[in-house]
PDB file of C-alpha atoms in Angstrom:
ATOM      1  CA  MET A   1     142.892 113.744 -27.964  1.00  0.00           C
ATOM      2  CA  LYS A   2     142.742 109.936 -26.842  1.00  0.00           C
ATOM      3  CA  ALA A   3     146.498 110.107 -26.253  1.00  0.00           C
ATOM      4  CA  LEU A   4     145.742 113.031 -23.779  1.00  0.00           C
ATOM      5  CA  GLN A   5     143.090 110.887 -21.932  1.00  0.00           C
ATOM      6  CA  ILE A   6     145.099 107.862 -21.591  1.00  0.00           C
ATOM      7  CA  PRO A   7     147.687 109.532 -18.991  1.00  0.00           C
ATOM      8  CA  PHE A   8     144.848 111.164 -17.317  1.00  0.00           C
ATOM      9  CA  PHE A   9     143.155 107.892 -16.631  1.00  0.00           C
ATOM     10  CA  ALA A  10     146.486 106.388 -15.562  1.00  0.00           C
ATOM     11  CA  SER A  11     146.980 109.117 -13.113  1.00  0.00           C
ATOM     12  CA  LEU A  12     143.335 108.890 -11.861  1.00  0.00           C
ATOM     13  CA  LEU A  13     143.708 105.226 -11.132  1.00  0.00           C
ATOM     14  CA  LEU A  14     147.189 105.695  -9.228  1.00  0.00           C
ATOM     15  CA  LEU A  15     145.405 108.479  -7.320  1.00  0.00           C
ATOM     16  CA  LEU A  16     142.519 106.143  -6.088  1.00  0.00           C
ATOM     17  CA  ALA A  17     144.945 103.232  -5.294  1.00  0.00           C
ATOM     18  CA  ALA A  18     146.929 105.626  -3.237  1.00  0.00           C
ATOM     19  CA  SER A  19     143.716 106.416  -1.397  1.00  0.00           C
ATOM     20  CA  CYS A  20     142.798 102.681  -0.388  1.00  0.00           C
ATOM     21  CA  VAL A  21     144.191 101.250   3.020  1.00  0.00           C
ATOM     22  CA  SER A  22     144.572  97.395   2.735  1.00  0.00           C
ATOM     23  CA  ASN A  23     142.915  95.440   5.456  1.00  0.00           C
ATOM     24  CA  LYS A  24     146.263  93.715   6.066  1.00  0.00           C
ATOM     25  CA  ARG A  25     146.995  97.187   7.681  1.00  0.00           C
ATOM     26  CA  ILE A  26     144.004  97.168   9.952  1.00  0.00           C
ATOM     27  CA  ILE A  27     143.347  93.280  10.785  1.00  0.00           C
ATOM     28  CA  TYR A  28     144.868  92.129  14.255  1.00  0.00           C
ATOM     29  CA  LEU A  29     146.149  88.628  14.904  1.00  0.00           C
ATOM     30  CA  GLN A  30     147.344  87.864  11.363  1.00  0.00           C
ATOM     31  CA  GLU A  31     149.411  85.070  10.253  1.00  0.00           C
ATOM     32  CA  THR A  32     152.984  86.616   9.126  1.00  0.00           C
ATOM     33  CA  ASP A  33     156.259  86.296   7.968  1.00  0.00           C
ATOM     34  CA  GLU A  34     158.178  85.014  10.840  1.00  0.00           C
ATOM     35  CA  GLU A  35     161.421  87.085   9.288  1.00  0.00           C
ATOM     36  CA  ILE A  36     159.317  90.247  10.194  1.00  0.00           C
ATOM     37  CA  PRO A  37     160.442  91.119  13.599  1.00  0.00           C
ATOM     38  CA  LEU A  38     157.352  91.151  16.388  1.00  0.00           C
ATOM     39  CA  TYR A  39     158.412  94.449  17.460  1.00  0.00           C
ATOM     40  CA  THR A  40     161.021  97.269  17.545  1.00  0.00           C
ATOM     41  CA  GLU A  41     162.318  98.932  20.607  1.00  0.00           C
ATOM     42  CA  SER A  42     163.513 102.609  20.924  1.00  0.00           C
ATOM     43  CA  GLU A  43     165.634 104.315  23.371  1.00  0.00           C
ATOM     44  CA  LEU A  44     164.784 105.095  27.082  1.00  0.00           C
ATOM     45  CA  VAL A  45     163.801 108.543  27.049  1.00  0.00           C
ATOM     46  CA  PRO A  46     163.991 110.128  30.625  1.00  0.00           C
ATOM     47  CA  ASN A  47     160.951 112.379  31.678  1.00  0.00           C
ATOM     48  CA  PHE A  48     161.083 116.046  31.978  1.00  0.00           C
ATOM     49  CA  THR A  49     160.058 116.901  35.365  1.00  0.00           C
ATOM     50  CA  GLU A  50     159.381 120.346  36.681  1.00  0.00           C
ATOM     51  CA  ASP A  51     158.009 121.431  39.908  1.00  0.00           C
ATOM     52  CA  TYR A  52     154.344 122.871  39.124  1.00  0.00           C
ATOM     53  CA  PHE A  53     153.435 126.026  40.820  1.00  0.00           C
ATOM     54  CA  LEU A  54     149.907 126.704  41.799  1.00  0.00           C
ATOM     55  CA  GLN A  55     148.116 129.214  39.771  1.00  0.00           C
ATOM     56  CA  TYR A  56     145.120 131.372  40.038  1.00  0.00           C
ATOM     57  CA  ASN A  57     141.743 129.210  39.718  1.00  0.00           C
ATOM     58  CA  ASP A  58     143.546 126.042  40.644  1.00  0.00           C
ATOM     59  CA  VAL A  59     141.713 123.719  42.768  1.00  0.00           C
ATOM     60  CA  VAL A  60     143.643 121.901  45.566  1.00  0.00           C
ATOM     61  CA  ASP A  61     142.418 119.052  47.917  1.00  0.00           C
ATOM     62  CA  ILE A  62     143.760 120.059  51.277  1.00  0.00           C
ATOM     63  CA  ASN A  63     143.069 117.203  53.724  1.00  0.00           C
ATOM     64  CA  VAL A  64     143.574 117.976  57.658  1.00  0.00           C
ATOM     65  CA  LYS A  65     143.418 115.460  60.248  1.00  0.00           C
ATOM     66  CA  THR A  66     144.253 115.668  64.073  1.00  0.00           C
ATOM     67  CA  THR A  67     143.880 113.591  67.180  1.00  0.00           C
ATOM     68  CA  SER A  68     141.147 116.159  68.335  1.00  0.00           C
ATOM     69  CA  GLU A  69     137.632 115.101  67.613  1.00  0.00           C
ATOM     70  CA  GLU A  70     136.715 118.768  68.094  1.00  0.00           C
ATOM     71  CA  LEU A  71     139.059 120.183  65.570  1.00  0.00           C
ATOM     72  CA  ASN A  72     137.901 117.482  62.995  1.00  0.00           C
ATOM     73  CA  GLU A  73     134.606 118.616  63.348  1.00  0.00           C
ATOM     74  CA  ILE A  74     135.648 122.166  62.533  1.00  0.00           C
ATOM     75  CA  PHE A  75     137.362 121.074  59.772  1.00  0.00           C
ATOM     76  CA  GLY A  76     134.434 119.011  58.842  1.00  0.00           C
ATOM     77  CA  ILE A  77     136.508 115.683  58.113  1.00  0.00           C
ATOM     78  CA  ALA A  78     133.682 113.398  58.981  1.00  0.00           C
ATOM     79  CA  ALA A  79     131.142 115.112  57.031  1.00  0.00           C
ATOM     80  CA  GLY A  80     134.004 115.886  54.120  1.00  0.00           C
ATOM     81  CA  ASP A  81     134.947 112.227  53.753  1.00  0.00           C
ATOM     82  CA  GLN A  82     131.293 111.276  53.602  1.00  0.00           C
ATOM     83  CA  ARG A  83     130.495 114.099  51.140  1.00  0.00           C
ATOM     84  CA  LEU A  84     133.639 113.156  49.197  1.00  0.00           C
ATOM     85  CA  GLN A  85     132.578 109.451  48.932  1.00  0.00           C
ATOM     86  CA  MET A  86     129.126 110.387  47.626  1.00  0.00           C
ATOM     87  CA  ASN A  87     130.488 112.914  44.772  1.00  0.00           C
ATOM     88  CA  MET A  88     132.907 110.395  44.048  1.00  0.00           C
ATOM     89  CA  ALA A  89     130.233 108.109  43.270  1.00  0.00           C
ATOM     90  CA  GLN A  90     128.642 110.636  41.321  1.00  0.00           C
ATOM     91  CA  GLY A  91     131.211 111.690  39.417  1.00  0.00           C
ATOM     92  CA  ALA A  92     132.042 108.237  38.394  1.00  0.00           C
ATOM     93  CA  GLN A  93     128.494 108.122  36.885  1.00  0.00           C
ATOM     94  CA  ASN A  94     128.254 111.183  35.184  1.00  0.00           C
ATOM     95  CA  GLY A  95     131.782 112.616  34.819  1.00  0.00           C
ATOM     96  CA  GLY A  96     131.029 115.512  37.297  1.00  0.00           C
ATOM     97  CA  ASP A  97     134.276 117.404  38.837  1.00  0.00           C
ATOM     98  CA  ILE A  98     134.137 115.951  42.560  1.00  0.00           C
ATOM     99  CA  PHE A  99     137.023 118.266  43.689  1.00  0.00           C
ATOM    100  CA  PHE A 100     135.239 121.512  42.718  1.00  0.00           C
ATOM    101  CA  ILE A 101     132.873 121.416  45.515  1.00  0.00           C
ATOM    102  CA  ASN A 102     135.289 119.736  48.008  1.00  0.00           C
ATOM    103  CA  GLY A 103     138.287 121.220  47.114  1.00  0.00           C
ATOM    104  CA  TYR A 104     139.700 124.822  47.741  1.00  0.00           C
ATOM    105  CA  THR A 105     139.853 127.211  44.890  1.00  0.00           C
ATOM    106  CA  LEU A 106     142.719 129.880  44.602  1.00  0.00           C
ATOM    107  CA  ASP A 107     140.854 133.356  44.172  1.00  0.00           C
ATOM    108  CA  GLU A 108     142.179 136.313  42.121  1.00  0.00           C
ATOM    109  CA  ASN A 109     144.577 137.126  45.077  1.00  0.00           C
ATOM    110  CA  GLY A 110     145.973 133.500  45.318  1.00  0.00           C
ATOM    111  CA  MET A 111     144.570 132.893  48.590  1.00  0.00           C
ATOM    112  CA  VAL A 112     142.404 129.832  50.080  1.00  0.00           C
ATOM    113  CA  GLU A 113     140.158 130.103  53.126  1.00  0.00           C
ATOM    114  CA  ILE A 114     140.342 126.809  55.404  1.00  0.00           C
ATOM    115  CA  PRO A 115     138.101 126.715  58.537  1.00  0.00           C
ATOM    116  CA  LEU A 116     139.872 127.845  61.792  1.00  0.00           C
ATOM    117  CA  LEU A 117     143.148 128.701  59.918  1.00  0.00           C
ATOM    118  CA  GLY A 118     141.728 131.732  57.943  1.00  0.00           C
ATOM    119  CA  GLU A 119     143.152 132.979  54.625  1.00  0.00           C
ATOM    120  CA  ILE A 120     146.314 131.475  53.464  1.00  0.00           C
ATOM    121  CA  GLU A 121     148.214 132.590  50.093  1.00  0.00           C
ATOM    122  CA  LEU A 122     149.389 129.421  47.988  1.00  0.00           C
ATOM    123  CA  LEU A 123     150.188 131.406  44.741  1.00  0.00           C
ATOM    124  CA  GLY A 124     153.289 130.477  43.443  1.00  0.00           C
ATOM    125  CA  LEU A 125     153.955 127.578  45.739  1.00  0.00           C
ATOM    126  CA  THR A 126     154.302 123.740  45.206  1.00  0.00           C
ATOM    127  CA  THR A 127     151.886 121.370  46.893  1.00  0.00           C
ATOM    128  CA  LYS A 128     154.846 120.192  49.238  1.00  0.00           C
ATOM    129  CA  GLN A 129     155.340 123.806  50.119  1.00  0.00           C
ATOM    130  CA  ALA A 130     151.782 124.690  50.659  1.00  0.00           C
ATOM    131  CA  GLN A 131     151.574 121.676  52.892  1.00  0.00           C
ATOM    132  CA  THR A 132     154.101 123.110  54.820  1.00  0.00           C
ATOM    133  CA  LYS A 133     152.832 126.570  54.970  1.00  0.00           C
ATOM    134  CA  ILE A 134     149.328 124.691  56.329  1.00  0.00           C
ATOM    135  CA  GLU A 135     151.111 122.999  58.882  1.00  0.00           C
ATOM    136  CA  GLU A 136     153.249 126.122  60.413  1.00  0.00           C
ATOM    137  CA  LYS A 137     149.511 127.702  60.719  1.00  0.00           C
ATOM    138  CA  LEU A 138     148.354 124.439  62.294  1.00  0.00           C
ATOM    139  CA  LYS A 139     151.167 124.357  65.053  1.00  0.00           C
ATOM    140  CA  ALA A 140     149.345 127.080  66.963  1.00  0.00           C
ATOM    141  CA  TYR A 141     146.230 124.948  67.705  1.00  0.00           C
ATOM    142  CA  VAL A 142     147.735 121.432  67.707  1.00  0.00           C
ATOM    143  CA  ASN A 143     151.088 119.799  68.692  1.00  0.00           C
ATOM    144  CA  GLU A 144     153.178 118.746  65.641  1.00  0.00           C
ATOM    145  CA  GLU A 145     152.903 115.093  65.961  1.00  0.00           C
ATOM    146  CA  ASP A 146     149.185 115.271  66.680  1.00  0.00           C
ATOM    147  CA  PHE A 147     147.998 116.356  63.293  1.00  0.00           C
ATOM    148  CA  PHE A 148     148.273 115.328  59.578  1.00  0.00           C
ATOM    149  CA  VAL A 149     148.367 117.593  56.196  1.00  0.00           C
ATOM    150  CA  ARG A 150     147.753 116.584  52.830  1.00  0.00           C
ATOM    151  CA  VAL A 151     147.981 118.922  49.819  1.00  0.00           C
ATOM    152  CA  ARG A 152     147.586 117.405  45.971  1.00  0.00           C
ATOM    153  CA  LEU A 153     145.888 118.799  42.917  1.00  0.00           C
ATOM    154  CA  GLY A 154     142.595 118.207  42.575  1.00  0.00           C
ATOM    155  CA  GLY A 155     142.729 116.585  39.002  1.00  0.00           C
ATOM    156  CA  VAL A 156     144.022 118.410  35.819  1.00  0.00           C
ATOM    157  CA  ARG A 157     141.466 120.402  34.317  1.00  0.00           C
ATOM    158  CA  PHE A 158     142.194 121.591  30.584  1.00  0.00           C
ATOM    159  CA  SER A 159     140.336 123.028  27.155  1.00  0.00           C
ATOM    160  CA  ALA A 160     140.488 121.689  23.736  1.00  0.00           C
ATOM    161  CA  LEU A 161     139.304 123.878  20.722  1.00  0.00           C
ATOM    162  CA  GLY A 162     139.441 123.805  17.064  1.00  0.00           C
ATOM    163  CA  GLU A 163     140.071 120.446  14.752  1.00  0.00           C
ATOM    164  CA  PHE A 164     139.055 118.053  17.792  1.00  0.00           C
ATOM    165  CA  ASN A 165     136.266 115.413  17.746  1.00  0.00           C
ATOM    166  CA  ARG A 166     135.147 116.511  20.910  1.00  0.00           C
ATOM    167  CA  ASN A 167     135.680 120.119  21.975  1.00  0.00           C
ATOM    168  CA  GLY A 168     135.123 121.661  25.503  1.00  0.00           C
ATOM    169  CA  ASN A 169     136.600 121.994  29.178  1.00  0.00           C
ATOM    170  CA  PHE A 170     137.752 118.653  30.633  1.00  0.00           C
ATOM    171  CA  THR A 171     139.024 117.341  33.900  1.00  0.00           C
ATOM    172  CA  ILE A 172     141.248 114.192  34.593  1.00  0.00           C
ATOM    173  CA  LEU A 173     141.450 113.120  38.305  1.00  0.00           C
ATOM    174  CA  GLN A 174     145.144 112.408  38.004  1.00  0.00           C
ATOM    175  CA  ASN A 175     148.265 114.497  39.245  1.00  0.00           C
ATOM    176  CA  ARG A 176     150.098 114.047  35.633  1.00  0.00           C
ATOM    177  CA  ILE A 177     148.969 113.271  32.127  1.00  0.00           C
ATOM    178  CA  SER A 178     150.568 113.677  28.854  1.00  0.00           C
ATOM    179  CA  ILE A 179     149.483 115.694  26.173  1.00  0.00           C
ATOM    180  CA  PHE A 180     148.625 112.504  24.120  1.00  0.00           C
ATOM    181  CA  GLN A 181     146.134 111.414  26.828  1.00  0.00           C
ATOM    182  CA  ALA A 182     144.516 114.793  27.144  1.00  0.00           C
ATOM    183  CA  ILE A 183     144.060 114.646  23.188  1.00  0.00           C
ATOM    184  CA  ALA A 184     142.497 111.209  23.568  1.00  0.00           C
ATOM    185  CA  HIS A 185     140.152 112.487  26.314  1.00  0.00           C
ATOM    186  CA  ALA A 186     139.136 114.962  23.666  1.00  0.00           C
ATOM    187  CA  GLY A 187     138.246 112.341  21.226  1.00  0.00           C
ATOM    188  CA  ASP A 188     141.439 112.764  19.231  1.00  0.00           C
ATOM    189  CA  MET A 189     142.255 115.219  16.811  1.00  0.00           C
ATOM    190  CA  THR A 190     140.295 115.291  13.129  1.00  0.00           C
ATOM    191  CA  THR A 191     141.935 114.010  10.036  1.00  0.00           C
ATOM    192  CA  THR A 192     142.316 117.550   8.866  1.00  0.00           C
ATOM    193  CA  ALA A 193     144.052 118.951  12.051  1.00  0.00           C
ATOM    194  CA  LYS A 194     147.365 120.595  11.851  1.00  0.00           C
ATOM    195  CA  ARG A 195     149.371 117.856  14.138  1.00  0.00           C
ATOM    196  CA  ASN A 196     152.693 119.876  13.503  1.00  0.00           C
ATOM    197  CA  GLU A 197     151.419 123.177  14.923  1.00  0.00           C
ATOM    198  CA  VAL A 198     149.054 122.612  17.689  1.00  0.00           C
ATOM    199  CA  VAL A 199     148.864 125.857  19.846  1.00  0.00           C
ATOM    200  CA  LEU A 200     149.039 125.287  23.658  1.00  0.00           C
ATOM    201  CA  ILE A 201     148.454 128.326  25.927  1.00  0.00           C
ATOM    202  CA  ARG A 202     149.622 128.030  29.317  1.00  0.00           C
ATOM    203  CA  GLN A 203     149.259 130.376  32.361  1.00  0.00           C
ATOM    204  CA  TYR A 204     152.071 131.351  34.422  1.00  0.00           C
ATOM    205  CA  PRO A 205     152.040 133.372  37.539  1.00  0.00           C
ATOM    206  CA  GLU A 206     153.258 136.744  35.764  1.00  0.00           C
ATOM    207  CA  GLY A 207     150.974 135.925  32.967  1.00  0.00           C
ATOM    208  CA  THR A 208     150.043 133.805  29.839  1.00  0.00           C
ATOM    209  CA  LYS A 209     152.241 132.167  27.107  1.00  0.00           C
ATOM    210  CA  SER A 210     151.483 130.406  23.695  1.00  0.00           C
ATOM    211  CA  PHE A 211     153.312 127.869  22.036  1.00  0.00           C
ATOM    212  CA  ARG A 212     153.235 125.886  18.923  1.00  0.00           C
ATOM    213  CA  VAL A 213     154.169 122.341  19.351  1.00  0.00           C
ATOM    214  CA  ASN A 214     155.051 119.849  16.665  1.00  0.00           C
ATOM    215  CA  LEU A 215     153.570 116.181  17.948  1.00  0.00           C
ATOM    216  CA  ASN A 216     154.982 114.420  14.742  1.00  0.00           C
ATOM    217  CA  ASP A 217     158.252 115.062  16.377  1.00  0.00           C
ATOM    218  CA  GLN A 218     159.345 112.216  18.834  1.00  0.00           C
ATOM    219  CA  ARG A 219     161.416 114.756  20.752  1.00  0.00           C
ATOM    220  CA  ILE A 220     157.899 115.916  22.440  1.00  0.00           C
ATOM    221  CA  VAL A 221     158.473 113.369  25.113  1.00  0.00           C
ATOM    222  CA  GLU A 222     161.784 115.077  26.085  1.00  0.00           C
ATOM    223  CA  SER A 223     160.292 118.357  26.231  1.00  0.00           C
ATOM    224  CA  GLU A 224     158.290 120.547  28.722  1.00  0.00           C
ATOM    225  CA  PHE A 225     155.134 120.249  26.785  1.00  0.00           C
ATOM    226  CA  TYR A 226     154.920 116.448  27.056  1.00  0.00           C
ATOM    227  CA  PHE A 227     153.015 116.649  30.123  1.00  0.00           C
ATOM    228  CA  ILE A 228     150.268 119.480  30.308  1.00  0.00           C
ATOM    229  CA  ARG A 229     149.679 121.546  33.251  1.00  0.00           C
ATOM    230  CA  PRO A 230     146.133 122.703  35.096  1.00  0.00           C
ATOM    231  CA  ASN A 231     144.340 125.311  32.885  1.00  0.00           C
ATOM    232  CA  ASP A 232     146.333 124.436  29.574  1.00  0.00           C
ATOM    233  CA  MET A 233     144.478 125.132  26.595  1.00  0.00           C
ATOM    234  CA  LEU A 234     144.885 123.129  23.435  1.00  0.00           C
ATOM    235  CA  TYR A 235     143.945 124.694  19.928  1.00  0.00           C
ATOM    236  CA  ALA A 236     144.352 122.694  17.057  1.00  0.00           C
ATOM    237  CA  GLU A 237     144.135 124.619  13.571  1.00  0.00           C
ATOM    238  CA  PRO A 238     142.913 123.020  10.407  1.00  0.00           C
ATOM    239  CA  MET A 239     144.967 122.227   7.144  1.00  0.00           C
ATOM    240  CA  LYS A 240     144.567 124.054   4.169  1.00  0.00           C
ATOM    241  CA  ILE A 241     143.242 120.971   2.588  1.00  0.00           C
ATOM    242  CA  ARG A 242     139.914 121.789   4.682  1.00  0.00           C
ATOM    243  CA  GLU A 243     139.994 125.011   2.933  1.00  0.00           C
ATOM    244  CA  LEU A 244     140.284 123.811  -0.577  1.00  0.00           C
ATOM    245  CA  GLY A 245     137.359 121.253  -0.096  1.00  0.00           C
ATOM    246  CA  THR A 246     139.708 118.248  -1.137  1.00  0.00           C
ATOM    247  CA  GLY A 247     139.190 114.752  -0.331  1.00  0.00           C
ATOM    248  CA  VAL A 248     140.535 113.230   3.040  1.00  0.00           C
ATOM    249  CA  ASN A 249     139.315 109.673   2.511  1.00  0.00           C
ATOM    250  CA  PHE A 250     138.635 107.375  -0.263  1.00  0.00           C
ATOM    251  CA  MET A 251     135.346 107.982  -1.026  1.00  0.00           C
ATOM    252  CA  GLN A 252     135.818 111.878  -0.820  1.00  0.00           C
ATOM    253  CA  THR A 253     138.755 111.334  -3.250  1.00  0.00           C
ATOM    254  CA  PHE A 254     136.673 109.351  -5.441  1.00  0.00           C
ATOM    255  CA  GLN A 255     133.856 111.676  -5.728  1.00  0.00           C
ATOM    256  CA  LEU A 256     136.350 114.539  -6.180  1.00  0.00           C
ATOM    257  CA  ALA A 257     137.936 112.431  -9.294  1.00  0.00           C
ATOM    258  CA  VAL A 258     134.660 111.579 -10.709  1.00  0.00           C
ATOM    259  CA  THR A 259     133.518 115.370 -10.685  1.00  0.00           C
ATOM    260  CA  THR A 260     137.111 116.428 -11.935  1.00  0.00           C
ATOM    261  CA  LEU A 261     136.737 113.684 -14.925  1.00  0.00           C
ATOM    262  CA  SER A 262     133.377 114.894 -15.648  1.00  0.00           C
ATOM    263  CA  ALA A 263     134.201 118.406 -16.057  1.00  0.00           C
ATOM    264  CA  VAL A 264     137.352 117.802 -18.175  1.00  0.00           C
ATOM    265  CA  LEU A 265     134.979 115.881 -20.639  1.00  0.00           C
ATOM    266  CA  LEU A 266     132.429 118.232 -20.460  1.00  0.00           C
ATOM    267  CA  VAL A 267     135.283 120.754 -21.556  1.00  0.00           C
ATOM    268  CA  LEU A 268     137.045 118.440 -23.867  1.00  0.00           C
ATOM    269  CA  ASN A 269     133.550 117.494 -25.862  1.00  0.00           C
ATOM    270  CA  ALA A 270     132.683 121.629 -26.056  1.00  0.00           C
ATOM    271  CA  VAL A 271     136.285 121.928 -27.603  1.00  0.00           C
ATOM    272  CA  ARG A 272     135.677 119.568 -30.129  1.00  0.00           C
TER     273      ARG A 272
END
């Protein structure tokens, strides 16, 4: 019986040792062997660039300025600029979505309604094409050299569900963010999340598609999924380890090992 216990205890010690993380691996600015290189460098990977086409429920920031004070008042430029500054200050304070109030949301028909210009369909257009279309409408009221139009996305909105430390809907006030920036914004993924099968649900003008993305593969930076798009949804499934209830850190592994050892000893004593 003792001969059986020795390999068991040896295996237990190996399991506990493998679960430990040395301080040498987590302390910054240590004195290290000079023969170990300070850094390693990978090859430059070109970004995957692709035009984004406006979708339903996208929020766009449309800025129209002219040399006519009367037209500027119609477009609400003075009041809009002041309101935007106030909302930016408030958004910086409490994380609010500043463009949801001041921007233009594409309705179920892909239309936006702009003062004086009326309804304009922007669905399926890039921001540059949308800008050109608005400029063509504006030429009926102002000479081409007397106005300025700018169209841009009102931030990137996405959702994070499942094995994230912070689930919910998020807005990042940038024109482009990577999938890792989005994950960081959601508090990173939990220890038990499947990083090799993250589900990404993406909207297209003709419908919706879902993809399973392997974040463990460095080739992700070369793919179309490296930069997320507005209205993307990320879903992280749990590993089997969560379903089985095994430990994911030292204390949990230690508790599991102690419990298992106690059960084995009880069975051995009952057999004897």
